Amino acid sequence: MAQRLTEPLLRTTGKVSEWHTAGWGEKETNWCIVKAGKDESFRLKFAWHSDATDPMKSASPNKNVTGLWDPARMRLTDSAALGDDGAIATTHCQTKPNNHFTLTLKLTHKDGVPHLRQDVEQFMRAYMPATMKTVGCTPP
């Protein structure tokens, strides 16, 4: 990940490390956890599914896994939601057996809800298209 995009999301110092779920691409859902030092900074969720989803439903603040602080629609892909502490973007993706892909970014800072909407938006505008290319998303 580009340092200029991730650095504002880390909020702590220390060696940056990543952990990925096993079986990348073999499961419908995969995770990447990014830490700075011993502190978890954010999680990325990569999900392939057969139906269209509305990120605003998952972005609702009462959702404990993907809920976002003050979510609003964002123009990025087929549908996207942007909050102060993360974002969710979904798009058509011609992969088998599923034809939709969703990327979720959720900040996991322990010092309360960070208000990093601009930094989250910059990250997603660069990371989502790059991820789509990496996972082989092509428009149907």
Short mmCIF file of C-alpha atoms in Angstrom, two decimals:
data_model
loop_
_atom_site.label_atom_id
_atom_site.label_comp_id
_atom_site.label_asym_id
_atom_site.label_seq_id
_atom_site.Cartn_x
_atom_site.Cartn_y
_atom_site.Cartn_z
CA MET A 1 0.00 0.00 0.00
CA ALA A 2 1.21 3.48 -0.79
CA GLN A 3 2.63 5.13 2.31
CA ARG A 4 1.17 8.54 1.48
CA LEU A 5 -2.34 7.01 1.50
CA THR A 6 -2.00 4.77 4.54
CA GLU A 7 0.00 7.01 6.86
CA PRO A 8 -2.92 9.32 7.79
CA LEU A 9 -5.05 6.26 8.61
CA LEU A 10 -2.52 4.71 11.00
CA ARG A 11 -2.63 7.37 13.74
CA THR A 12 0.15 5.57 15.66
CA THR A 13 3.81 4.99 14.99
CA GLY A 14 5.79 1.82 14.70
CA LYS A 15 6.54 -0.79 12.11
CA VAL A 16 3.60 -1.28 9.75
CA SER A 17 2.55 -4.89 9.29
CA GLU A 18 -0.28 -6.71 7.51
CA TRP A 19 -2.08 -9.94 8.24
CA HIS A 20 -4.22 -11.67 5.61
CA THR A 21 -6.71 -14.50 5.97
CA ALA A 22 -5.57 -17.84 4.66
CA GLY A 23 -6.80 -19.04 1.30
CA TRP A 24 -6.82 -15.66 -0.43
CA GLY A 25 -9.25 -15.75 -3.33
CA GLU A 26 -10.54 -19.21 -2.40
CA LYS A 27 -13.20 -17.87 -0.03
CA GLU A 28 -16.03 -15.44 -0.66
CA THR A 29 -14.71 -13.14 2.08
CA ASN A 30 -11.10 -12.28 2.90
CA TRP A 31 -9.60 -9.90 5.45
CA CYS A 32 -6.46 -7.82 5.74
CA ILE A 33 -5.57 -6.29 9.10
CA VAL A 34 -3.05 -3.44 9.15
CA LYS A 35 -1.13 -2.61 12.33
CA ALA A 36 1.29 0.13 13.29
CA GLY A 37 3.50 -1.25 16.03
CA LYS A 38 1.22 -3.38 18.21
CA ASP A 39 -1.90 -1.32 17.52
CA GLU A 40 -4.43 -2.35 14.91
CA SER A 41 -5.19 0.64 12.69
CA PHE A 42 -7.64 -0.61 10.10
CA ARG A 43 -9.21 -3.62 8.46
CA LEU A 44 -9.95 -4.27 4.83
CA LYS A 45 -12.67 -6.73 3.90
CA PHE A 46 -12.78 -8.15 0.38
CA ALA A 47 -16.08 -9.86 -0.46
CA TRP A 48 -17.37 -11.54 -3.59
CA HIS A 49 -21.13 -12.15 -3.80
CA SER A 50 -23.86 -12.96 -6.28
CA ASP A 51 -26.27 -10.13 -5.53
CA ALA A 52 -26.09 -6.35 -5.57
CA THR A 53 -25.88 -4.74 -2.14
CA ASP A 54 -26.48 -1.24 -0.85
CA PRO A 55 -23.42 -0.07 1.12
CA MET A 56 -25.56 2.46 3.00
CA LYS A 57 -27.38 -0.42 4.71
CA SER A 58 -24.10 -1.89 5.94
CA ALA A 59 -22.80 1.58 6.78
CA SER A 60 -25.53 2.19 9.35
CA PRO A 61 -23.82 3.18 12.63
CA ASN A 62 -25.59 0.38 14.53
CA LYS A 63 -23.77 -2.30 12.48
CA ASN A 64 -20.82 -3.35 14.63
CA VAL A 65 -18.62 -4.84 11.89
CA THR A 66 -18.98 -2.38 9.02
CA GLY A 67 -21.00 0.43 10.55
CA LEU A 68 -19.59 3.85 9.77
CA TRP A 69 -19.63 7.12 11.64
CA ASP A 70 -21.87 9.64 9.80
CA PRO A 71 -22.14 7.71 6.50
CA ALA A 72 -23.04 9.39 3.21
CA ARG A 73 -23.19 8.20 -0.39
CA MET A 74 -19.97 8.54 -2.35
CA ARG A 75 -19.45 8.49 -6.12
CA LEU A 76 -16.81 5.87 -6.72
CA THR A 77 -18.26 2.63 -8.07
CA ASP A 78 -21.74 1.24 -8.70
CA SER A 79 -22.54 2.14 -5.10
CA ALA A 80 -20.41 3.41 -2.22
CA ALA A 81 -20.69 4.86 1.28
CA LEU A 82 -18.13 7.09 2.99
CA GLY A 83 -17.86 7.77 6.71
CA ASP A 84 -15.46 9.46 9.10
CA ASP A 85 -14.02 6.06 10.04
CA GLY A 86 -14.21 4.02 6.85
CA ALA A 87 -15.90 3.31 3.55
CA ILE A 88 -17.74 0.58 1.67
CA ALA A 89 -17.72 0.30 -2.14
CA THR A 90 -19.39 -2.33 -4.29
CA THR A 91 -19.30 -2.94 -8.03
CA HIS A 92 -20.20 -5.46 -10.70
CA CYS A 93 -17.28 -7.80 -11.15
CA GLN A 94 -17.19 -10.59 -13.68
CA THR A 95 -15.70 -13.36 -11.56
CA LYS A 96 -16.94 -16.90 -11.13
CA PRO A 97 -19.18 -17.94 -9.50
CA ASN A 98 -20.05 -14.45 -8.23
CA ASN A 99 -20.57 -11.21 -10.13
CA HIS A 100 -20.25 -8.51 -7.46
CA PHE A 101 -17.27 -7.34 -5.41
CA THR A 102 -17.30 -5.22 -2.25
CA LEU A 103 -14.35 -3.59 -0.51
CA THR A 104 -14.80 -2.35 3.05
CA LEU A 105 -12.31 -0.16 4.91
CA LYS A 106 -12.94 0.16 8.66
CA LEU A 107 -10.64 2.12 10.95
CA THR A 108 -10.17 0.39 14.30
CA HIS A 109 -8.54 3.07 16.43
CA LYS A 110 -8.87 2.56 20.15
CA ASP A 111 -8.93 6.27 20.98
CA GLY A 112 -12.49 6.92 19.85
CA VAL A 113 -13.91 7.63 16.43
CA PRO A 114 -11.36 9.35 14.24
CA HIS A 115 -12.75 11.95 11.87
CA LEU A 116 -10.67 11.12 8.84
CA ARG A 117 -13.27 11.37 6.05
CA GLN A 118 -10.93 13.15 3.61
CA ASP A 119 -8.12 10.67 4.20
CA VAL A 120 -10.51 7.71 3.88
CA GLU A 121 -11.86 9.12 0.61
CA GLN A 122 -8.37 9.61 -0.85
CA PHE A 123 -7.43 6.06 0.12
CA MET A 124 -10.57 4.54 -1.42
CA ARG A 125 -10.27 6.55 -4.65
CA ALA A 126 -6.83 5.02 -5.20
CA TYR A 127 -7.22 1.62 -3.56
CA MET A 128 -10.60 0.48 -4.95
CA PRO A 129 -9.64 0.72 -8.66
CA ALA A 130 -6.26 -0.89 -7.95
CA THR A 131 -7.92 -3.71 -5.99
CA MET A 132 -10.49 -4.28 -8.73
CA LYS A 133 -7.65 -4.69 -11.21
CA THR A 134 -5.72 -7.00 -8.87
CA VAL A 135 -8.67 -9.32 -8.20
CA GLY A 136 -9.56 -9.43 -11.89
CA CYS A 137 -12.74 -7.40 -11.86
CA THR A 138 -13.87 -6.57 -15.34
CA PRO A 139 -17.18 -4.95 -16.18
CA PRO A 140 -19.82 -7.54 -17.09
#
